[in-house]
Structures are given as C-alpha cells and as structure tokens.
PDB file of C-alpha atoms in Angstrom:
ATOM      1  CA  MET A  30     -19.637 -33.283   1.060  1.00  0.00           C
ATOM      2  CA  LYS A  31     -16.716 -30.858   1.067  1.00  0.00           C
ATOM      3  CA  ARG A  32     -18.133 -29.098  -1.991  1.00  0.00           C
ATOM      4  CA  LEU A  33     -21.553 -28.799  -0.352  1.00  0.00           C
ATOM      5  CA  LEU A  34     -20.043 -27.314   2.812  1.00  0.00           C
ATOM      6  CA  HIS A  35     -18.148 -24.777   0.727  1.00  0.00           C
ATOM      7  CA  TRP A  36     -21.295 -23.697  -1.093  1.00  0.00           C
ATOM      8  CA  LEU A  37     -23.098 -23.330   2.238  1.00  0.00           C
ATOM      9  CA  TYR A  38     -20.185 -21.238   3.523  1.00  0.00           C
ATOM     10  CA  VAL A  39     -20.304 -18.974   0.450  1.00  0.00           C
ATOM     11  CA  LEU A  40     -24.085 -18.606   0.783  1.00  0.00           C
ATOM     12  CA  TYR A  41     -23.675 -17.650   4.442  1.00  0.00           C
ATOM     13  CA  ALA A  42     -20.905 -15.159   3.542  1.00  0.00           C
ATOM     14  CA  LEU A  43     -23.081 -13.521   0.873  1.00  0.00           C
ATOM     15  CA  ILE A  44     -26.059 -13.250   3.222  1.00  0.00           C
ATOM     16  CA  LEU A  45     -23.861 -11.755   5.936  1.00  0.00           C
ATOM     17  CA  PHE A  46     -22.374  -9.378   3.364  1.00  0.00           C
ATOM     18  CA  GLY A  47     -25.838  -8.239   2.328  1.00  0.00           C
ATOM     19  CA  LEU A  48     -27.110  -7.721   5.866  1.00  0.00           C
ATOM     20  CA  THR A  49     -24.040  -5.810   7.011  1.00  0.00           C
ATOM     21  CA  LEU A  50     -24.076  -3.769   3.793  1.00  0.00           C
ATOM     22  CA  ILE A  51     -27.663  -2.667   4.453  1.00  0.00           C
ATOM     23  CA  LEU A  52     -26.705  -1.567   7.966  1.00  0.00           C
ATOM     24  CA  THR A  53     -23.650   0.256   6.606  1.00  0.00           C
ATOM     25  CA  PHE A  54     -25.831   2.007   4.024  1.00  0.00           C
ATOM     26  CA  LEU A  55     -28.326   3.134   6.675  1.00  0.00           C
ATOM     27  CA  LEU A  56     -25.480   4.652   8.709  1.00  0.00           C
ATOM     28  CA  ALA A  57     -23.716   6.156   5.697  1.00  0.00           C
ATOM     29  CA  VAL A  58     -26.744   8.093   4.400  1.00  0.00           C
ATOM     30  CA  PRO A  59     -26.962  10.591   7.303  1.00  0.00           C
ATOM     31  CA  ALA A  60     -23.159  10.786   7.468  1.00  0.00           C
ATOM     32  CA  SER A  61     -23.060  11.841   3.813  1.00  0.00           C
ATOM     33  CA  PHE A  62     -24.747  15.153   4.705  1.00  0.00           C
ATOM     34  CA  LEU A  63     -21.739  16.203   6.808  1.00  0.00           C
ATOM     35  CA  GLY A  64     -19.664  17.148   3.764  1.00  0.00           C
ATOM     36  CA  GLU A  65     -16.883  15.606   1.718  1.00  0.00           C
ATOM     37  CA  THR A  66     -14.234  15.719   4.437  1.00  0.00           C
ATOM     38  CA  ARG A  67     -16.049  15.245   7.743  1.00  0.00           C
ATOM     39  CA  GLY A  68     -18.720  13.021   6.230  1.00  0.00           C
ATOM     40  CA  GLY A  69     -16.175  11.073   4.214  1.00  0.00           C
ATOM     41  CA  ASN A  70     -14.071  10.408   7.314  1.00  0.00           C
ATOM     42  CA  LEU A  71     -17.138   9.207   9.226  1.00  0.00           C
ATOM     43  CA  ILE A  72     -18.210   6.936   6.359  1.00  0.00           C
ATOM     44  CA  TYR A  73     -14.681   5.522   6.275  1.00  0.00           C
ATOM     45  CA  LYS A  74     -14.972   4.679   9.978  1.00  0.00           C
ATOM     46  CA  ILE A  75     -18.335   3.016   9.323  1.00  0.00           C
ATOM     47  CA  CYS A  76     -16.781   0.978   6.494  1.00  0.00           C
ATOM     48  CA  ARG A  77     -13.930   0.061   8.802  1.00  0.00           C
ATOM     49  CA  ALA A  78     -16.414  -1.336  11.304  1.00  0.00           C
ATOM     50  CA  TRP A  79     -18.178  -3.196   8.487  1.00  0.00           C
ATOM     51  CA  ALA A  80     -14.910  -4.826   7.412  1.00  0.00           C
ATOM     52  CA  ASP A  81     -14.111  -5.810  11.010  1.00  0.00           C
ATOM     53  CA  VAL A  82     -17.484  -7.514  11.395  1.00  0.00           C
ATOM     54  CA  TRP A  83     -17.744  -9.160   7.967  1.00  0.00           C
ATOM     55  CA  LEU A  84     -14.185 -10.471   7.763  1.00  0.00           C
ATOM     56  CA  ALA A  85     -14.400 -11.924  11.282  1.00  0.00           C
ATOM     57  CA  GLY A  86     -17.823 -13.364  10.475  1.00  0.00           C
ATOM     58  CA  VAL A  87     -16.549 -15.261   7.439  1.00  0.00           C
ATOM     59  CA  GLY A  88     -13.453 -16.533   9.235  1.00  0.00           C
ATOM     60  CA  ILE A  89     -10.811 -14.314   7.609  1.00  0.00           C
ATOM     61  CA  ARG A  90      -8.186 -13.433  10.217  1.00  0.00           C
ATOM     62  CA  HIS A  91      -6.354 -10.245   9.275  1.00  0.00           C
ATOM     63  CA  LYS A  92      -2.969  -9.075  10.547  1.00  0.00           C
ATOM     64  CA  ASN A  93      -0.910  -5.990   9.732  1.00  0.00           C
ATOM     65  CA  ILE A  94       2.865  -6.406   9.557  1.00  0.00           C
ATOM     66  CA  TYR A  95       4.795  -3.155   9.929  1.00  0.00           C
ATOM     67  CA  VAL A  96       8.241  -2.671   8.468  1.00  0.00           C
ATOM     68  CA  HIS A  97       7.195   0.978   8.695  1.00  0.00           C
ATOM     69  CA  ARG A  98       4.196   2.150  10.709  1.00  0.00           C
ATOM     70  CA  PRO A  99       2.404   5.174   9.197  1.00  0.00           C
ATOM     71  CA  GLN A 100       1.610   7.876  11.732  1.00  0.00           C
ATOM     72  CA  LYS A 101      -1.737   9.574  12.231  1.00  0.00           C
ATOM     73  CA  GLY A 102      -1.642  13.117  10.936  1.00  0.00           C
ATOM     74  CA  SER A 103       1.144  12.376   8.453  1.00  0.00           C
ATOM     75  CA  PRO A 104      -0.590  11.937   5.095  1.00  0.00           C
ATOM     76  CA  CYS A 105       0.984   9.764   2.431  1.00  0.00           C
ATOM     77  CA  ILE A 106       0.176   8.076  -0.845  1.00  0.00           C
ATOM     78  CA  TYR A 107      -0.512   4.395  -0.239  1.00  0.00           C
ATOM     79  CA  VAL A 108       0.136   2.056  -3.149  1.00  0.00           C
ATOM     80  CA  ALA A 109      -0.721  -1.650  -3.087  1.00  0.00           C
ATOM     81  CA  ASN A 110      -0.848  -4.737  -5.299  1.00  0.00           C
ATOM     82  CA  HIS A 111      -4.280  -5.563  -6.676  1.00  0.00           C
ATOM     83  CA  ILE A 112      -5.228  -9.212  -7.141  1.00  0.00           C
ATOM     84  CA  SER A 113      -8.575  -9.879  -5.479  1.00  0.00           C
ATOM     85  CA  PHE A 114     -12.172  -8.760  -5.075  1.00  0.00           C
ATOM     86  CA  LEU A 115     -11.335  -8.746  -1.366  1.00  0.00           C
ATOM     87  CA  ASP A 116      -8.924  -5.809  -1.712  1.00  0.00           C
ATOM     88  CA  ALA A 117     -11.640  -3.186  -1.115  1.00  0.00           C
ATOM     89  CA  ALA A 118     -12.436  -4.672   2.293  1.00  0.00           C
ATOM     90  CA  LEU A 119      -8.742  -5.021   3.089  1.00  0.00           C
ATOM     91  CA  ILE A 120      -8.081  -1.323   2.535  1.00  0.00           C
ATOM     92  CA  VAL A 121     -10.429  -0.309   5.352  1.00  0.00           C
ATOM     93  CA  LYS A 122      -9.298  -3.231   7.490  1.00  0.00           C
ATOM     94  CA  ALA A 123      -5.592  -2.514   7.106  1.00  0.00           C
ATOM     95  CA  VAL A 124      -5.487   1.298   7.078  1.00  0.00           C
ATOM     96  CA  ARG A 125      -6.988   2.517  10.333  1.00  0.00           C
ATOM     97  CA  TYR A 126      -6.563   6.260   9.738  1.00  0.00           C
ATOM     98  CA  PRO A 127      -8.718   8.289   7.309  1.00  0.00           C
ATOM     99  CA  VAL A 128      -7.806   7.612   3.693  1.00  0.00           C
ATOM    100  CA  ARG A 129      -9.405   8.160   0.285  1.00  0.00           C
ATOM    101  CA  PRO A 130      -8.909   5.332  -2.195  1.00  0.00           C
ATOM    102  CA  LEU A 131      -9.088   5.923  -5.930  1.00  0.00           C
ATOM    103  CA  GLY A 132     -11.605   3.569  -7.539  1.00  0.00           C
ATOM    104  CA  LYS A 133     -13.369   2.800 -10.800  1.00  0.00           C
ATOM    105  CA  ILE A 134     -16.506   4.772 -11.525  1.00  0.00           C
ATOM    106  CA  GLU A 135     -18.261   1.619 -12.771  1.00  0.00           C
ATOM    107  CA  MET A 136     -18.611   0.362  -9.193  1.00  0.00           C
ATOM    108  CA  THR A 137     -20.936   3.254  -8.315  1.00  0.00           C
ATOM    109  CA  LYS A 138     -23.709   1.511 -10.289  1.00  0.00           C
ATOM    110  CA  ALA A 139     -24.021  -1.320  -7.737  1.00  0.00           C
ATOM    111  CA  PRO A 140     -27.149  -1.033  -5.525  1.00  0.00           C
ATOM    112  CA  LEU A 141     -26.436   0.234  -1.971  1.00  0.00           C
ATOM    113  CA  PHE A 142     -22.727  -0.540  -2.324  1.00  0.00           C
ATOM    114  CA  GLY A 143     -22.441   2.066  -5.073  1.00  0.00           C
ATOM    115  CA  PHE A 144     -23.727   4.827  -2.791  1.00  0.00           C
ATOM    116  CA  ILE A 145     -21.250   3.950  -0.042  1.00  0.00           C
ATOM    117  CA  TYR A 146     -18.478   3.504  -2.606  1.00  0.00           C
ATOM    118  CA  LYS A 147     -18.760   6.961  -4.141  1.00  0.00           C
ATOM    119  CA  LYS A 148     -19.027   8.625  -0.728  1.00  0.00           C
ATOM    120  CA  ALA A 149     -15.991   6.863   0.753  1.00  0.00           C
ATOM    121  CA  ILE A 150     -13.607   7.060  -2.204  1.00  0.00           C
ATOM    122  CA  VAL A 151     -12.619   9.252  -5.136  1.00  0.00           C
ATOM    123  CA  VAL A 152     -13.986   7.726  -8.327  1.00  0.00           C
ATOM    124  CA  VAL A 153     -12.282   7.957 -11.700  1.00  0.00           C
ATOM    125  CA  ASP A 154     -13.426   7.351 -15.258  1.00  0.00           C
ATOM    126  CA  ARG A 155     -10.181   6.261 -16.900  1.00  0.00           C
ATOM    127  CA  SER A 156     -11.691   6.670 -20.369  1.00  0.00           C
ATOM    128  CA  ASP A 157     -12.260  10.402 -19.830  1.00  0.00           C
ATOM    129  CA  PRO A 158      -9.087  12.574 -19.572  1.00  0.00           C
ATOM    130  CA  GLU A 159     -11.008  15.467 -18.003  1.00  0.00           C
ATOM    131  CA  HIS A 160     -12.541  13.190 -15.377  1.00  0.00           C
ATOM    132  CA  ARG A 161      -9.111  11.695 -14.610  1.00  0.00           C
ATOM    133  CA  ALA A 162      -7.694  15.185 -14.085  1.00  0.00           C
ATOM    134  CA  ALA A 163     -10.617  16.146 -11.831  1.00  0.00           C
ATOM    135  CA  SER A 164     -10.125  12.981  -9.754  1.00  0.00           C
ATOM    136  CA  VAL A 165      -6.443  13.804  -9.279  1.00  0.00           C
ATOM    137  CA  ARG A 166      -7.346  17.319  -8.122  1.00  0.00           C
ATOM    138  CA  ARG A 167      -9.755  15.825  -5.556  1.00  0.00           C
ATOM    139  CA  LEU A 168      -7.047  13.496  -4.273  1.00  0.00           C
ATOM    140  CA  VAL A 169      -4.564  16.352  -3.954  1.00  0.00           C
ATOM    141  CA  LYS A 170      -7.186  18.355  -2.060  1.00  0.00           C
ATOM    142  CA  GLN A 171      -7.587  15.491   0.410  1.00  0.00           C
ATOM    143  CA  LEU A 172      -3.829  15.287   0.934  1.00  0.00           C
ATOM    144  CA  GLN A 173      -3.723  19.005   1.666  1.00  0.00           C
ATOM    145  CA  LYS A 174      -6.381  18.439   4.332  1.00  0.00           C
ATOM    146  CA  GLY A 175      -4.203  15.818   6.017  1.00  0.00           C
ATOM    147  CA  ILE A 176      -6.004  12.786   4.593  1.00  0.00           C
ATOM    148  CA  SER A 177      -3.961  10.056   2.906  1.00  0.00           C
ATOM    149  CA  VAL A 178      -4.909   8.583  -0.469  1.00  0.00           C
ATOM    150  CA  PHE A 179      -4.795   4.960  -1.614  1.00  0.00           C
ATOM    151  CA  ILE A 180      -4.060   3.914  -5.197  1.00  0.00           C
ATOM    152  CA  PHE A 181      -3.613   0.585  -6.961  1.00  0.00           C
ATOM    153  CA  PRO A 182      -0.851   1.600  -9.397  1.00  0.00           C
ATOM    154  CA  GLU A 183      -1.444  -1.501 -11.549  1.00  0.00           C
ATOM    155  CA  GLY A 184      -4.770   0.109 -12.472  1.00  0.00           C
ATOM    156  CA  THR A 185      -6.783  -3.106 -12.413  1.00  0.00           C
ATOM    157  CA  PHE A 186      -6.470  -6.753 -11.356  1.00  0.00           C
ATOM    158  CA  ASN A 187      -3.045  -8.239 -11.942  1.00  0.00           C
ATOM    159  CA  LEU A 188      -3.669 -11.014 -14.471  1.00  0.00           C
ATOM    160  CA  THR A 189      -0.054 -11.374 -15.603  1.00  0.00           C
ATOM    161  CA  GLY A 190       0.807 -14.408 -13.470  1.00  0.00           C
ATOM    162  CA  LYS A 191       3.708 -12.375 -12.025  1.00  0.00           C
ATOM    163  CA  PRO A 192       3.868 -10.823  -8.549  1.00  0.00           C
ATOM    164  CA  LEU A 193       3.118  -7.371  -9.999  1.00  0.00           C
ATOM    165  CA  ALA A 194       1.824  -5.954 -13.245  1.00  0.00           C
ATOM    166  CA  PRO A 195       3.458  -2.789 -14.639  1.00  0.00           C
ATOM    167  CA  PHE A 196       2.623   0.427 -12.792  1.00  0.00           C
ATOM    168  CA  TYR A 197       0.975   3.557 -14.147  1.00  0.00           C
ATOM    169  CA  ASP A 198       2.652   6.906 -13.466  1.00  0.00           C
ATOM    170  CA  GLY A 199      -0.239   8.636 -11.669  1.00  0.00           C
ATOM    171  CA  ALA A 200       0.520   7.856  -8.022  1.00  0.00           C
ATOM    172  CA  PHE A 201       4.206   8.673  -8.410  1.00  0.00           C
ATOM    173  CA  ARG A 202       3.639  11.872 -10.337  1.00  0.00           C
ATOM    174  CA  MET A 203       1.229  12.965  -7.604  1.00  0.00           C
ATOM    175  CA  ALA A 204       3.773  12.148  -4.899  1.00  0.00           C
ATOM    176  CA  ILE A 205       6.447  14.283  -6.557  1.00  0.00           C
ATOM    177  CA  GLU A 206       4.079  17.153  -7.300  1.00  0.00           C
ATOM    178  CA  THR A 207       2.722  17.288  -3.741  1.00  0.00           C
ATOM    179  CA  GLY A 208       5.836  16.235  -1.820  1.00  0.00           C
ATOM    180  CA  TYR A 209       4.053  13.494   0.129  1.00  0.00           C
ATOM    181  CA  PRO A 210       5.859  10.149   0.544  1.00  0.00           C
ATOM    182  CA  VAL A 211       4.839   6.896  -1.104  1.00  0.00           C
ATOM    183  CA  GLN A 212       3.800   4.142   1.330  1.00  0.00           C
ATOM    184  CA  PRO A 213       3.928   0.675  -0.296  1.00  0.00           C
ATOM    185  CA  VAL A 214       1.544  -1.960   1.065  1.00  0.00           C
ATOM    186  CA  LEU A 215       1.479  -5.657   0.176  1.00  0.00           C
ATOM    187  CA  PHE A 216      -1.726  -7.698   0.336  1.00  0.00           C
ATOM    188  CA  LEU A 217      -0.268 -11.177   0.695  1.00  0.00           C
ATOM    189  CA  ASP A 218      -3.187 -13.567   0.992  1.00  0.00           C
ATOM    190  CA  ALA A 219      -6.092 -11.837  -0.754  1.00  0.00           C
ATOM    191  CA  GLY A 220      -5.733 -13.974  -3.889  1.00  0.00           C
ATOM    192  CA  LYS A 221      -5.960 -17.112  -1.781  1.00  0.00           C
ATOM    193  CA  ARG A 222      -8.993 -15.948   0.201  1.00  0.00           C
ATOM    194  CA  LEU A 223     -10.906 -14.672  -2.830  1.00  0.00           C
ATOM    195  CA  PRO A 224      -9.414 -15.197  -6.332  1.00  0.00           C
ATOM    196  CA  ASN A 225     -10.379 -12.625  -8.932  1.00  0.00           C
ATOM    197  CA  THR A 226     -11.895 -15.353 -11.114  1.00  0.00           C
ATOM    198  CA  SER A 227     -15.107 -15.766  -9.076  1.00  0.00           C
ATOM    199  CA  ILE A 228     -16.712 -14.477  -5.869  1.00  0.00           C
ATOM    200  CA  PHE A 229     -17.869 -18.049  -5.246  1.00  0.00           C
ATOM    201  CA  LYS A 230     -14.298 -19.121  -4.474  1.00  0.00           C
ATOM    202  CA  LEU A 231     -14.228 -17.242  -1.162  1.00  0.00           C
ATOM    203  CA  ASN A 232     -12.659 -19.253   1.650  1.00  0.00           C
ATOM    204  CA  PRO A 233     -11.628 -18.588   5.267  1.00  0.00           C
ATOM    205  CA  GLY A 234      -8.056 -18.277   6.507  1.00  0.00           C
ATOM    206  CA  ARG A 235      -5.376 -15.718   7.216  1.00  0.00           C
ATOM    207  CA  SER A 236      -4.953 -12.326   5.590  1.00  0.00           C
ATOM    208  CA  ARG A 237      -1.806 -10.225   5.911  1.00  0.00           C
ATOM    209  CA  ALA A 238      -0.933  -6.681   4.892  1.00  0.00           C
ATOM    210  CA  VAL A 239       2.721  -5.656   4.982  1.00  0.00           C
ATOM    211  CA  PHE A 240       3.563  -1.962   5.291  1.00  0.00           C
ATOM    212  CA  LEU A 241       6.988  -1.588   3.708  1.00  0.00           C
ATOM    213  CA  GLU A 242       9.442   1.242   4.340  1.00  0.00           C
ATOM    214  CA  SER A 243       8.040   4.580   3.225  1.00  0.00           C
ATOM    215  CA  VAL A 244       9.661   6.126   0.130  1.00  0.00           C
ATOM    216  CA  PRO A 245      10.292   9.896   0.438  1.00  0.00           C
ATOM    217  CA  VAL A 246      10.219  12.128  -2.630  1.00  0.00           C
ATOM    218  CA  ASP A 247      12.236  15.075  -1.304  1.00  0.00           C
ATOM    219  CA  GLY A 248      14.320  16.657  -4.034  1.00  0.00           C
ATOM    220  CA  LEU A 249      12.675  14.723  -6.873  1.00  0.00           C
ATOM    221  CA  THR A 250      11.281  16.411  -9.971  1.00  0.00           C
ATOM    222  CA  LEU A 251       8.833  15.221 -12.605  1.00  0.00           C
ATOM    223  CA  ASP A 252      11.835  13.970 -14.554  1.00  0.00           C
ATOM    224  CA  ASP A 253      12.191  11.356 -11.791  1.00  0.00           C
ATOM    225  CA  VAL A 254       8.687   9.847 -12.110  1.00  0.00           C
ATOM    226  CA  HIS A 255       9.939   6.754 -13.945  1.00  0.00           C
ATOM    227  CA  ARG A 256      12.798   6.270 -11.480  1.00  0.00           C
ATOM    228  CA  LEU A 257      10.468   6.548  -8.478  1.00  0.00           C
ATOM    229  CA  LYS A 258       7.923   4.210 -10.067  1.00  0.00           C
ATOM    230  CA  THR A 259      10.643   1.649 -10.833  1.00  0.00           C
ATOM    231  CA  LEU A 260      12.087   1.879  -7.308  1.00  0.00           C
ATOM    232  CA  VAL A 261       8.697   1.275  -5.651  1.00  0.00           C
ATOM    233  CA  HIS A 262       7.866  -1.545  -8.087  1.00  0.00           C
ATOM    234  CA  GLU A 263      11.158  -3.275  -7.279  1.00  0.00           C
ATOM    235  CA  LYS A 264      10.653  -2.882  -3.519  1.00  0.00           C
ATOM    236  CA  MET A 265       7.147  -4.304  -3.680  1.00  0.00           C
ATOM    237  CA  GLU A 266       8.099  -7.157  -5.994  1.00  0.00           C
ATOM    238  CA  LYS A 267      10.979  -8.100  -3.695  1.00  0.00           C
ATOM    239  CA  GLY A 268       8.627  -7.990  -0.704  1.00  0.00           C
ATOM    240  CA  LEU A 269       6.087 -10.224  -2.406  1.00  0.00           C
ATOM    241  CA  ASN A 270       8.810 -12.721  -3.316  1.00  0.00           C
ATOM    242  CA  ASP A 271      10.314 -12.613   0.191  1.00  0.00           C
ATOM    243  CA  TYR A 272       6.985 -13.411   1.838  1.00  0.00           C
ATOM    244  CA  GLY A 273       6.282 -16.303  -0.533  1.00  0.00           C
ATOM    245  CA  PRO A 274       4.528 -16.883  -3.833  1.00  0.00           C
ATOM    246  CA  LEU A 275       1.098 -15.378  -4.295  1.00  0.00           C
ATOM    247  CA  SER A 276      -1.978 -17.269  -5.386  1.00  0.00           C
ATOM    248  CA  PHE A 277      -3.528 -15.909  -8.563  1.00  0.00           C
ATOM    249  CA  GLY A 278      -6.659 -17.995  -8.393  1.00  0.00           C
TER     250      GLY A 278
END
C-alpha cells in the first residue's frame, strides 16, 4: 500500500510539473523578446514563481538559513553543492534576486524546459574550450550589469559518497578576475527529497539552503586561485558536516 501511494504521489508530481511547465513556457516566450538582461530577469522571476508553486504543490517545504544574507544590488558568485535533480528548482527558490546559473548545454534539448533553460541561464559545452570561454565572458558581462551568477563548482552530480567532490577552478578564477565575492550556499536536503539515482524517488519533506559567510577576494591574484578554492571547499564541507550527514540516494 505504501509503495502504491508513493507511485501515485510521483505521478501527481510529474503531472503538476508538466502543467506548471507549460504555463511557465507560455509566459517565458513573450518575455524572451525583451533581451538578454531585461528578458532574462523577467524569466527568472517567472521560474521563481514556478518553483514556489510546484514545490509547495508536491509538499516540499523550503527554508533559507542565513549566516550571511546577500543584498540586492550587490552581485556575487554563488557556489553550491550539487547532489540532486531538484537543485535547479532550489536555485530559483532560494535566491530571490536576479541571478544567472551556469548549466550544461545538453539540457537545452528537453522539450519546453530546454527553451526556458537556455533563456534563464548561461549554458556551457564543457567539451568545447571556445564555448567554455564564451560562457565565462557572458557570465562576467552579467556581473558587470549587477546580476549575480550561480555555479556548481563540482561540475556535475557529486557521486563520491563524500560531502563534496573536488572543485573546478572556474568560479574562483572568475571571482579573482572580476573582484566579486564568492557566496557559498549549501543545499542540505535535496538528496533526500530527490536522489540523483532516479526522478521516481521524489518524496515530500523539508528543504533547507544555508547561505554561509561571503568570501571576499580583495587583494588576491590568479596565483591564489587554488588557495581560494581550497578555503571555500573547506568552509562548505565543514558546514555540511555541521548540519548533519547528507543523503546520497
């Protein structure tokens, strides 16, 4: 009986996802004609509303915990742990000011979702060095316009069984080159709500995002990329351990 109820819940969640996605798409299409910045900000707000409705509809109760509260108009480089399919929805649920996440280009192929995805984020083809460089330039451009960026420095799902996988340099190099601070964020319960092993393991419950103390980069040079990356990794790993063990599905 319990198994049947769970399957019915997942079916309901998928139907609700589809219906709300169609509505989001219909709103995002006209917004996309307003340009990369204005249109992108409006699409982000639409996605934020979608996340509010869908997460509440499937019984996922989200809460932000602020060790440091980012301020509107003060762009930064958000970095977060990546462990769940739910993380995309949590970005727009947790970060209430305009932000441009960096995401995989492969996701743009999904019907409806792909259109919204490529309009709301900066896509990157990690296999193409020129495309990677172009994506970084787009992110820097957004920062210069006062819009924060959001990067998963692990690059992909953390499958190591440890709180964090090793970080790539990109986010930290960008922070030093632009002078914008790094804002670590911890997604604590995403792996419990939706493990990265299957979308059919979705379940209701709490979701928490912890905004740790911001890490300034004043005075740092590119020689300090590894030191900055290590410092942020240690802070995030300590935070994940302090708040309790994560579920890896």
